[in-house]
Amino acid sequence: MGELAHVWEAMREDYDTLSSDEYDQSALDCAARLAADPAGRPAYAWTLGLVLMAPYLGYAIDATGKPEAVAALQATDSALHDHPCTHDEHPYRVHEEEFDLDLAEQLLGLSDPTAP
């Protein structure tokens, strides 16, 4: 997960690259993994990956990865939108923009079951 988070963070920071085969492949891979199991345990990671890659996908000239990312996110929303939840609160409901700078690091914390 650390390697993926690093690539996704690089894409978020270098989004104004007009096109990159490596970035395109990362977006396609992430979207395919999310679409394959939109309600699965790792769906949060692939969803966050697409969020981190969104600036690149939006800026890129061609549509590589865009339809796949949208379809995967829509499938995840359909699968999880009405899913019952026993959590008392969700940190994403209160959004503070300064935390967006640390999304890749937060992903690493979420994937570590020993993290606080």
PDB file of C-alpha atoms in Angstrom:
ATOM      1  CA  MET A   1       0.000   0.000   0.000  1.00  0.00           C
ATOM      2  CA  GLY A   2       2.915   2.333   0.697  1.00  0.00           C
ATOM      3  CA  GLU A   3       4.148   2.161  -2.887  1.00  0.00           C
ATOM      4  CA  LEU A   4       0.677   2.818  -4.268  1.00  0.00           C
ATOM      5  CA  ALA A   5       0.147   5.723  -1.893  1.00  0.00           C
ATOM      6  CA  HIS A   6       3.470   7.189  -3.045  1.00  0.00           C
ATOM      7  CA  VAL A   7       2.478   6.960  -6.733  1.00  0.00           C
ATOM      8  CA  TRP A   8      -0.977   8.399  -6.057  1.00  0.00           C
ATOM      9  CA  GLU A   9       0.498  11.270  -4.054  1.00  0.00           C
ATOM     10  CA  ALA A  10       2.960  11.989  -6.874  1.00  0.00           C
ATOM     11  CA  MET A  11       0.048  12.102  -9.316  1.00  0.00           C
ATOM     12  CA  ARG A  12      -1.869  14.474  -7.060  1.00  0.00           C
ATOM     13  CA  GLU A  13       1.120  16.797  -6.858  1.00  0.00           C
ATOM     14  CA  ASP A  14       2.098  16.491 -10.537  1.00  0.00           C
ATOM     15  CA  TYR A  15      -1.434  16.531 -11.937  1.00  0.00           C
ATOM     16  CA  ASP A  16      -0.617  19.016 -14.693  1.00  0.00           C
ATOM     17  CA  THR A  17       1.387  16.391 -16.575  1.00  0.00           C
ATOM     18  CA  LEU A  18      -0.500  16.219 -19.844  1.00  0.00           C
ATOM     19  CA  SER A  19      -0.225  12.444 -20.061  1.00  0.00           C
ATOM     20  CA  SER A  20       1.858   9.740 -18.546  1.00  0.00           C
ATOM     21  CA  ASP A  21       1.672   6.052 -19.376  1.00  0.00           C
ATOM     22  CA  GLU A  22       2.638   5.216 -15.776  1.00  0.00           C
ATOM     23  CA  TYR A  23      -0.062   7.485 -14.363  1.00  0.00           C
ATOM     24  CA  ASP A  24      -2.645   6.194 -16.833  1.00  0.00           C
ATOM     25  CA  GLN A  25      -1.849   2.603 -15.887  1.00  0.00           C
ATOM     26  CA  SER A  26      -2.074   3.426 -12.184  1.00  0.00           C
ATOM     27  CA  ALA A  27      -5.522   4.952 -12.670  1.00  0.00           C
ATOM     28  CA  LEU A  28      -6.744   2.034 -14.787  1.00  0.00           C
ATOM     29  CA  ASP A  29      -5.408  -0.506 -12.287  1.00  0.00           C
ATOM     30  CA  CYS A  30      -6.979   1.275  -9.331  1.00  0.00           C
ATOM     31  CA  ALA A  31     -10.344   1.600 -11.091  1.00  0.00           C
ATOM     32  CA  ALA A  32     -10.277  -2.083 -12.118  1.00  0.00           C
ATOM     33  CA  ARG A  33      -9.530  -3.203  -8.559  1.00  0.00           C
ATOM     34  CA  LEU A  34     -12.348  -1.065  -7.175  1.00  0.00           C
ATOM     35  CA  ALA A  35     -14.808  -2.186  -9.867  1.00  0.00           C
ATOM     36  CA  ALA A  36     -13.960  -5.834  -9.182  1.00  0.00           C
ATOM     37  CA  ASP A  37     -15.062  -5.572  -5.539  1.00  0.00           C
ATOM     38  CA  PRO A  38     -16.793  -2.230  -4.904  1.00  0.00           C
ATOM     39  CA  ALA A  39     -18.066  -3.245  -1.469  1.00  0.00           C
ATOM     40  CA  GLY A  40     -15.030  -5.236  -0.398  1.00  0.00           C
ATOM     41  CA  ARG A  41     -12.731  -4.570   2.506  1.00  0.00           C
ATOM     42  CA  PRO A  42     -10.067  -2.770   0.395  1.00  0.00           C
ATOM     43  CA  ALA A  43     -12.635  -0.565  -1.400  1.00  0.00           C
ATOM     44  CA  TYR A  44     -11.691   2.375   0.833  1.00  0.00           C
ATOM     45  CA  ALA A  45      -8.100   2.233  -0.440  1.00  0.00           C
ATOM     46  CA  TRP A  46      -9.024   2.119  -4.120  1.00  0.00           C
ATOM     47  CA  THR A  47     -11.609   4.870  -3.620  1.00  0.00           C
ATOM     48  CA  LEU A  48      -9.077   7.096  -1.892  1.00  0.00           C
ATOM     49  CA  GLY A  49      -6.574   6.277  -4.634  1.00  0.00           C
ATOM     50  CA  LEU A  50      -9.000   7.556  -7.259  1.00  0.00           C
ATOM     51  CA  VAL A  51      -9.614  10.669  -5.169  1.00  0.00           C
ATOM     52  CA  LEU A  52      -5.867  11.317  -5.075  1.00  0.00           C
ATOM     53  CA  MET A  53      -5.606  10.760  -8.829  1.00  0.00           C
ATOM     54  CA  ALA A  54      -8.649  12.905  -9.683  1.00  0.00           C
ATOM     55  CA  PRO A  55      -6.683  16.095 -10.423  1.00  0.00           C
ATOM     56  CA  TYR A  56      -4.517  14.203 -12.926  1.00  0.00           C
ATOM     57  CA  LEU A  57      -7.509  12.496 -14.535  1.00  0.00           C
ATOM     58  CA  GLY A  58      -9.331  15.816 -14.796  1.00  0.00           C
ATOM     59  CA  TYR A  59      -6.362  17.626 -16.304  1.00  0.00           C
ATOM     60  CA  ALA A  60      -5.177  14.960 -18.758  1.00  0.00           C
ATOM     61  CA  ILE A  61      -5.996  15.659 -22.386  1.00  0.00           C
ATOM     62  CA  ASP A  62      -7.221  12.192 -23.293  1.00  0.00           C
ATOM     63  CA  ALA A  63      -9.894  10.204 -21.505  1.00  0.00           C
ATOM     64  CA  THR A  64      -7.645   7.323 -20.436  1.00  0.00           C
ATOM     65  CA  GLY A  65      -8.857   6.119 -17.063  1.00  0.00           C
ATOM     66  CA  LYS A  66     -11.655   8.665 -16.717  1.00  0.00           C
ATOM     67  CA  PRO A  67     -14.645   6.490 -17.682  1.00  0.00           C
ATOM     68  CA  GLU A  68     -13.224   3.554 -15.738  1.00  0.00           C
ATOM     69  CA  ALA A  69     -12.716   5.680 -12.613  1.00  0.00           C
ATOM     70  CA  VAL A  70     -16.231   7.127 -12.793  1.00  0.00           C
ATOM     71  CA  ALA A  71     -17.794   3.677 -13.351  1.00  0.00           C
ATOM     72  CA  ALA A  72     -15.860   2.170 -10.428  1.00  0.00           C
ATOM     73  CA  LEU A  73     -16.840   5.013  -8.090  1.00  0.00           C
ATOM     74  CA  GLN A  74     -20.480   4.769  -9.146  1.00  0.00           C
ATOM     75  CA  ALA A  75     -20.433   0.999  -8.531  1.00  0.00           C
ATOM     76  CA  THR A  76     -18.976   1.592  -5.089  1.00  0.00           C
ATOM     77  CA  ASP A  77     -21.563   4.240  -4.276  1.00  0.00           C
ATOM     78  CA  SER A  78     -24.344   1.880  -5.383  1.00  0.00           C
ATOM     79  CA  ALA A  79     -22.899  -0.977  -3.335  1.00  0.00           C
ATOM     80  CA  LEU A  80     -22.264   0.986  -0.152  1.00  0.00           C
ATOM     81  CA  HIS A  81     -24.643   3.947  -0.148  1.00  0.00           C
ATOM     82  CA  ASP A  82     -27.396   2.280   1.863  1.00  0.00           C
ATOM     83  CA  HIS A  83     -25.113  -0.180   3.621  1.00  0.00           C
ATOM     84  CA  PRO A  84     -25.887  -0.254   7.350  1.00  0.00           C
ATOM     85  CA  CYS A  85     -23.139   1.056   9.576  1.00  0.00           C
ATOM     86  CA  THR A  86     -22.569   0.643  13.296  1.00  0.00           C
ATOM     87  CA  HIS A  87     -19.983   3.419  13.657  1.00  0.00           C
ATOM     88  CA  ASP A  88     -20.955   6.325  15.907  1.00  0.00           C
ATOM     89  CA  GLU A  89     -19.221   8.861  13.677  1.00  0.00           C
ATOM     90  CA  HIS A  90     -17.328   9.175  10.415  1.00  0.00           C
ATOM     91  CA  PRO A  91     -14.381  11.540  10.128  1.00  0.00           C
ATOM     92  CA  TYR A  92     -15.096  12.333   6.474  1.00  0.00           C
ATOM     93  CA  ARG A  93     -18.388  14.029   7.365  1.00  0.00           C
ATOM     94  CA  VAL A  94     -16.472  16.969   8.825  1.00  0.00           C
ATOM     95  CA  HIS A  95     -14.107  18.057   6.108  1.00  0.00           C
ATOM     96  CA  GLU A  96     -11.112  20.249   6.804  1.00  0.00           C
ATOM     97  CA  GLU A  97      -9.160  21.057   3.655  1.00  0.00           C
ATOM     98  CA  GLU A  98      -5.741  21.096   5.328  1.00  0.00           C
ATOM     99  CA  PHE A  99      -6.091  17.345   5.915  1.00  0.00           C
ATOM    100  CA  ASP A 100      -6.290  16.795   2.149  1.00  0.00           C
ATOM    101  CA  LEU A 101      -2.542  17.334   2.014  1.00  0.00           C
ATOM    102  CA  ASP A 102      -2.041  14.185   4.075  1.00  0.00           C
ATOM    103  CA  LEU A 103      -4.476  11.826   2.347  1.00  0.00           C
ATOM    104  CA  ALA A 104      -1.768   9.401   1.214  1.00  0.00           C
ATOM    105  CA  GLU A 105      -0.379   9.206   4.756  1.00  0.00           C
ATOM    106  CA  GLN A 106      -3.857   8.671   6.141  1.00  0.00           C
ATOM    107  CA  LEU A 107      -4.291   5.784   3.723  1.00  0.00           C
ATOM    108  CA  LEU A 108      -1.228   4.117   5.217  1.00  0.00           C
ATOM    109  CA  GLY A 109      -2.693   4.517   8.696  1.00  0.00           C
ATOM    110  CA  LEU A 110      -6.016   3.065   7.619  1.00  0.00           C
ATOM    111  CA  SER A 111      -4.343   0.011   6.106  1.00  0.00           C
ATOM    112  CA  ASP A 112      -2.368  -0.704   9.292  1.00  0.00           C
ATOM    113  CA  PRO A 113      -4.540  -2.623  11.778  1.00  0.00           C
ATOM    114  CA  THR A 114      -2.153  -1.711  14.606  1.00  0.00           C
ATOM    115  CA  ALA A 115      -2.389   2.042  13.955  1.00  0.00           C
ATOM    116  CA  PRO A 116      -4.372   4.169  16.408  1.00  0.00           C
TER     117      PRO A 116
END
